[in-house]
Amino acid sequence: MDVKPRTIPRSIVWTCLRCRSTAFERSIRGLSGIRVFHEHYLGACYHGEERLQFLEDIPPMPNLKYSDVKRTLEGELADYTGVFAKDFAFALRDRYEYLPDGFHHAFLIRNPKDSLSSLYRLISGGDFPRYAEGFPPEMVGFKEISELYEYLKNVKKIDPIVIDADDIANHPSSMMKKYCDSAGFTYTDDMLHWESLSNYKSLNFDYEGLKWDIWYRKALSSTGFTKPPGDSGDIQSLPDYVQVAIHDAMPYYEKLYKLRVQP
C-alpha cells in the first residue's frame, strides 16, 4: 500500500529587494522545526544553468534549474514540522509553471521610496561595479510581484496575504502572529529577537550567492525588528533613474498596500 507523504504547512514569501525580507526570514528561523529555503528561485535566475541574468564572471551552479527548485520545495521533509521559503517574483519572469504546489503564499512589500532608496545606496557604495551606471529595471520588482499576486488570485484561485514591512516593524508581535496563523505555523515570542551575526554562513544557506556579505550586512547585525523613521525622506536628491523607478513602482505598491493585513 502506498503511503502518502506527511502533510506539513508550507509557506513562501514573495518580495522585492530591500523590503526587510531577510529580517523576516531571521524571525521565522526562531521557530523550531521549520526548514528554511533562502532565495532558490533567485539562485536559478542568477546562478543556475537556465539563468536569466547572466553573470559573466561566475560559472553556473548545478542543481539550480527552475525544475530543481520546484522539486526541492515540494520534497518530503520527514524531520521538519513546516517549510518556509523566501524569494523574489522577478526571478520567475513569468515561469509560473515552476511555482511549487501545496504552498501558502504571502507578499512582503515596502514603500518604494524606502526600498529603492536603500537599493540605490547599497549599489552606489562601490561594491558592485557591474551596477556603476545604476540598477537595471528588472531589479525593481514591484511590477512582477503585482503580476504574480494577480496570477495566484485569479488563475490559481489561491488567496495570498499581503504584509507591509513597516507594519511589521511597528507591530512585530501582532503582524508575525497574523502571518503564522495564516501560514499554519505556531507563533512564539522567540520570533521577535535573534542573535547578531558577523557572517551570513552561520545561517547555512544552500548555495553561495553574489556578495551576500554586503547585501545582508544590516540584517545580519540586527537583533530584532526596528521601527522605521517617520518620513521617507526627500527623493529629489536621488538620481533621475531612481526617481523614475520609484514613480513607476508606486501604483503597484499602492494596489497591494490596500490589500494588506492590518496591524
Short mmCIF file of C-alpha atoms in Angstrom, two decimals:
data_model
loop_
_atom_site.label_atom_id
_atom_site.label_comp_id
_atom_site.label_asym_id
_atom_site.label_seq_id
_atom_site.Cartn_x
_atom_site.Cartn_y
_atom_site.Cartn_z
CA MET A 1 0.00 0.00 0.00
CA ASP A 2 1.33 3.44 -0.96
CA VAL A 3 1.89 5.81 1.92
CA LYS A 4 1.25 9.47 1.15
CA PRO A 5 3.87 11.98 2.29
CA ARG A 6 3.09 13.61 5.63
CA THR A 7 1.34 16.95 5.18
CA ILE A 8 3.12 19.86 6.82
CA PRO A 9 2.45 23.60 6.46
CA ARG A 10 4.47 25.20 3.67
CA SER A 11 4.64 28.92 3.02
CA ILE A 12 6.55 31.05 0.53
CA VAL A 13 7.02 34.80 0.93
CA TRP A 14 7.46 36.78 -2.28
CA THR A 15 9.12 40.16 -2.04
CA CYS A 16 11.26 42.83 -3.71
CA LEU A 17 14.81 43.86 -2.95
CA ARG A 18 15.38 45.87 0.25
CA CYS A 19 11.99 45.07 1.77
CA ARG A 20 13.49 43.78 5.03
CA SER A 21 12.79 40.23 3.92
CA THR A 22 15.95 38.78 5.45
CA ALA A 23 14.88 40.16 8.83
CA PHE A 24 11.53 38.45 8.24
CA GLU A 25 13.38 35.23 7.48
CA ARG A 26 15.51 35.56 10.59
CA SER A 27 12.30 35.85 12.59
CA ILE A 28 10.99 32.61 11.05
CA ARG A 29 14.26 30.91 11.99
CA GLY A 30 13.21 31.47 15.59
CA LEU A 31 10.61 28.74 15.12
CA SER A 32 11.60 25.19 15.96
CA GLY A 33 11.36 22.55 13.23
CA ILE A 34 10.95 24.84 10.21
CA ARG A 35 13.05 24.10 7.10
CA VAL A 36 14.05 27.42 5.55
CA PHE A 37 14.81 27.79 1.83
CA HIS A 38 16.57 31.06 1.06
CA GLU A 39 16.05 32.58 -2.41
CA HIS A 40 16.29 29.43 -4.52
CA TYR A 41 14.41 30.97 -7.46
CA LEU A 42 16.82 33.88 -7.35
CA GLY A 43 19.58 31.30 -7.47
CA ALA A 44 18.06 29.80 -10.62
CA CYS A 45 17.74 33.29 -12.14
CA TYR A 46 21.33 34.37 -11.49
CA HIS A 47 23.35 31.22 -10.87
CA GLY A 48 21.55 28.21 -12.41
CA GLU A 49 22.10 26.54 -15.77
CA GLU A 50 18.96 28.25 -17.13
CA ARG A 51 19.83 31.61 -15.61
CA LEU A 52 18.00 34.62 -16.96
CA GLN A 53 20.55 37.15 -15.67
CA PHE A 54 23.99 36.23 -16.96
CA LEU A 55 26.86 36.91 -14.56
CA GLU A 56 29.89 36.58 -16.79
CA ASP A 57 32.41 36.06 -14.01
CA ILE A 58 30.50 33.29 -12.22
CA PRO A 59 30.10 29.78 -13.69
CA PRO A 60 26.60 28.28 -13.46
CA MET A 61 25.86 26.11 -10.45
CA PRO A 62 24.44 22.58 -10.73
CA ASN A 63 21.05 21.61 -9.32
CA LEU A 64 19.68 25.14 -9.61
CA LYS A 65 17.39 24.77 -12.60
CA TYR A 66 13.86 26.06 -12.12
CA SER A 67 12.58 22.49 -12.13
CA ASP A 68 15.13 21.64 -9.41
CA VAL A 69 13.83 24.46 -7.22
CA LYS A 70 10.21 23.36 -7.60
CA ARG A 71 11.12 19.74 -6.82
CA THR A 72 13.20 20.75 -3.79
CA LEU A 73 10.45 22.89 -2.29
CA GLU A 74 7.85 20.17 -2.79
CA GLY A 75 10.08 17.41 -1.41
CA GLU A 76 9.32 15.19 1.54
CA LEU A 77 10.95 16.58 4.67
CA ALA A 78 10.32 13.99 7.34
CA ASP A 79 12.42 15.69 10.00
CA TYR A 80 10.60 19.03 9.88
CA THR A 81 7.24 20.38 11.05
CA GLY A 82 6.98 23.10 8.38
CA VAL A 83 8.60 24.68 5.33
CA PHE A 84 9.34 28.36 4.75
CA ALA A 85 10.76 29.88 1.57
CA LYS A 86 11.63 33.48 0.79
CA ASP A 87 12.12 34.62 -2.79
CA PHE A 88 11.66 37.28 -5.47
CA ALA A 89 8.89 37.38 -8.06
CA PHE A 90 11.19 38.99 -10.63
CA ALA A 91 13.34 35.85 -10.51
CA LEU A 92 10.48 33.83 -12.01
CA ARG A 93 9.94 36.04 -15.07
CA ASP A 94 6.54 34.52 -15.85
CA ARG A 95 7.83 30.96 -15.43
CA TYR A 96 4.79 30.23 -13.34
CA GLU A 97 4.79 26.55 -14.28
CA TYR A 98 7.63 26.19 -11.78
CA LEU A 99 5.66 27.52 -8.82
CA PRO A 100 5.61 24.95 -6.00
CA ASP A 101 2.37 23.10 -5.37
CA GLY A 102 0.82 22.90 -1.93
CA PHE A 103 2.12 26.23 -0.65
CA HIS A 104 0.59 29.13 1.24
CA HIS A 105 1.65 32.40 -0.44
CA ALA A 106 2.42 35.75 1.17
CA PHE A 107 3.70 39.02 -0.26
CA LEU A 108 6.04 41.26 1.70
CA ILE A 109 6.08 44.84 0.40
CA ARG A 110 7.70 48.12 1.37
CA ASN A 111 7.22 51.69 0.19
CA PRO A 112 9.36 52.09 -2.97
CA LYS A 113 10.59 55.44 -1.66
CA ASP A 114 12.33 53.46 1.07
CA SER A 115 13.19 50.20 -0.66
CA LEU A 116 14.57 51.72 -3.87
CA SER A 117 16.41 54.47 -2.00
CA SER A 118 18.02 51.71 0.04
CA LEU A 119 18.86 49.75 -3.12
CA TYR A 120 20.49 52.82 -4.64
CA ARG A 121 22.56 53.50 -1.53
CA LEU A 122 23.74 49.90 -1.45
CA ILE A 123 24.85 49.59 -5.07
CA SER A 124 26.34 53.09 -5.24
CA GLY A 125 28.79 52.33 -2.46
CA GLY A 126 31.41 50.94 -4.83
CA ASP A 127 30.95 47.24 -4.05
CA PHE A 128 29.03 46.47 -7.24
CA PRO A 129 30.97 47.69 -10.31
CA ARG A 130 28.51 45.98 -12.65
CA TYR A 131 25.86 48.43 -11.45
CA ALA A 132 28.04 51.52 -11.62
CA GLU A 133 25.58 53.08 -14.10
CA GLY A 134 22.61 52.24 -11.90
CA PHE A 135 20.48 49.22 -11.07
CA PRO A 136 18.65 47.61 -14.03
CA PRO A 137 14.83 47.93 -14.23
CA GLU A 138 14.28 44.21 -13.62
CA MET A 139 15.74 44.57 -10.10
CA VAL A 140 12.90 46.89 -9.04
CA GLY A 141 10.42 44.01 -8.86
CA PHE A 142 7.12 45.72 -8.00
CA LYS A 143 5.50 45.07 -11.37
CA GLU A 144 6.45 41.39 -11.17
CA ILE A 145 5.22 40.98 -7.61
CA SER A 146 1.87 42.54 -8.52
CA GLU A 147 1.52 40.30 -11.58
CA LEU A 148 2.30 37.19 -9.54
CA TYR A 149 -0.30 38.19 -6.96
CA GLU A 150 -2.90 38.55 -9.72
CA TYR A 151 -1.94 35.19 -11.22
CA LEU A 152 -2.26 33.36 -7.92
CA LYS A 153 -5.53 35.09 -7.09
CA ASN A 154 -7.30 34.93 -10.44
CA VAL A 155 -5.82 31.90 -12.19
CA LYS A 156 -4.78 29.53 -9.40
CA LYS A 157 -7.66 30.64 -7.13
CA ILE A 158 -5.27 31.00 -4.20
CA ASP A 159 -5.84 33.67 -1.55
CA PRO A 160 -2.42 35.16 -0.80
CA ILE A 161 -1.88 37.58 2.05
CA VAL A 162 -0.03 40.89 1.79
CA ILE A 163 2.17 42.25 4.59
CA ASP A 164 3.84 45.65 4.70
CA ALA A 165 7.36 45.86 6.10
CA ASP A 166 6.62 48.99 8.10
CA ASP A 167 3.62 47.34 9.75
CA ILE A 168 5.90 44.53 10.91
CA ALA A 169 8.50 46.98 12.20
CA ASN A 170 5.87 48.93 14.13
CA HIS A 171 3.81 45.95 15.32
CA PRO A 172 6.15 42.92 15.17
CA SER A 173 4.31 40.62 17.57
CA SER A 174 0.88 41.25 16.09
CA MET A 175 1.98 41.02 12.45
CA MET A 176 4.14 37.93 12.80
CA LYS A 177 1.34 36.18 14.68
CA LYS A 178 -1.10 37.02 11.90
CA TYR A 179 1.34 35.69 9.34
CA CYS A 180 1.87 32.48 11.31
CA ASP A 181 -1.87 31.96 11.77
CA SER A 182 -2.36 32.31 8.01
CA ALA A 183 0.58 30.06 7.12
CA GLY A 184 -0.20 27.34 9.63
CA PHE A 185 2.86 27.94 11.82
CA THR A 186 2.79 28.35 15.60
CA TYR A 187 3.82 31.83 16.69
CA THR A 188 6.18 32.30 19.63
CA ASP A 189 7.82 35.39 21.10
CA ASP A 190 11.18 33.84 20.14
CA MET A 191 10.48 35.20 16.66
CA LEU A 192 10.97 38.78 17.83
CA HIS A 193 14.63 38.57 18.79
CA TRP A 194 17.71 36.89 17.36
CA GLU A 195 21.47 36.99 17.70
CA SER A 196 23.66 39.41 15.79
CA LEU A 197 25.88 37.55 13.32
CA SER A 198 29.19 38.51 11.76
CA ASN A 199 28.91 36.15 8.79
CA TYR A 200 25.95 35.00 6.69
CA LYS A 201 27.43 31.49 6.55
CA SER A 202 26.14 31.00 10.09
CA LEU A 203 22.66 30.75 8.55
CA ASN A 204 23.63 27.70 6.45
CA PHE A 205 22.20 28.84 3.13
CA ASP A 206 22.01 26.13 0.47
CA TYR A 207 24.16 27.88 -2.12
CA GLU A 208 26.68 30.70 -2.33
CA GLY A 209 25.17 33.93 -3.70
CA LEU A 210 26.83 37.00 -5.16
CA LYS A 211 28.30 39.25 -2.42
CA TRP A 212 25.79 38.14 0.18
CA ASP A 213 28.03 39.56 2.90
CA ILE A 214 27.24 43.03 1.53
CA TRP A 215 23.56 42.50 0.74
CA TYR A 216 22.81 41.14 4.22
CA ARG A 217 25.12 43.30 6.31
CA LYS A 218 22.36 45.15 8.17
CA ALA A 219 20.08 42.13 8.58
CA LEU A 220 22.95 40.08 9.99
CA SER A 221 23.94 42.71 12.55
CA SER A 222 20.33 43.21 13.68
CA THR A 223 18.85 41.59 16.78
CA GLY A 224 15.18 42.19 16.03
CA PHE A 225 12.74 44.35 14.10
CA THR A 226 13.42 48.08 14.35
CA LYS A 227 10.91 50.86 13.90
CA PRO A 228 11.21 52.80 10.62
CA PRO A 229 11.84 56.56 10.53
CA GLY A 230 8.68 58.63 10.41
CA ASP A 231 9.35 60.11 7.00
CA SER A 232 10.53 58.50 3.78
CA GLY A 233 12.75 61.48 3.04
CA ASP A 234 13.21 63.70 0.03
CA ILE A 235 13.69 61.66 -3.13
CA GLN A 236 14.52 64.76 -5.19
CA SER A 237 18.18 64.36 -4.28
CA LEU A 238 18.27 60.90 -5.85
CA PRO A 239 19.41 60.34 -9.46
CA ASP A 240 16.70 60.72 -12.08
CA TYR A 241 16.57 57.00 -12.88
CA VAL A 242 15.88 56.17 -9.22
CA GLN A 243 13.11 58.77 -9.05
CA VAL A 244 11.57 57.31 -12.22
CA ALA A 245 11.78 53.80 -10.79
CA ILE A 246 10.04 54.95 -7.59
CA HIS A 247 7.33 56.74 -9.58
CA ASP A 248 6.70 53.68 -11.77
CA ALA A 249 6.64 51.29 -8.82
CA MET A 250 4.20 53.27 -6.65
CA PRO A 251 0.94 52.20 -8.39
CA TYR A 252 1.83 48.51 -7.92
CA TYR A 253 2.80 49.10 -4.31
CA GLU A 254 -0.31 51.13 -3.53
CA LYS A 255 -2.55 48.48 -5.08
CA LEU A 256 -1.07 45.77 -2.88
CA TYR A 257 -0.91 48.04 0.16
CA LYS A 258 -4.70 48.39 0.09
CA LEU A 259 -4.94 44.60 0.32
CA ARG A 260 -2.51 44.19 3.22
CA VAL A 261 -3.21 42.51 6.53
CA GLN A 262 -3.99 45.27 9.01
CA PRO A 263 -1.92 45.54 12.23
#
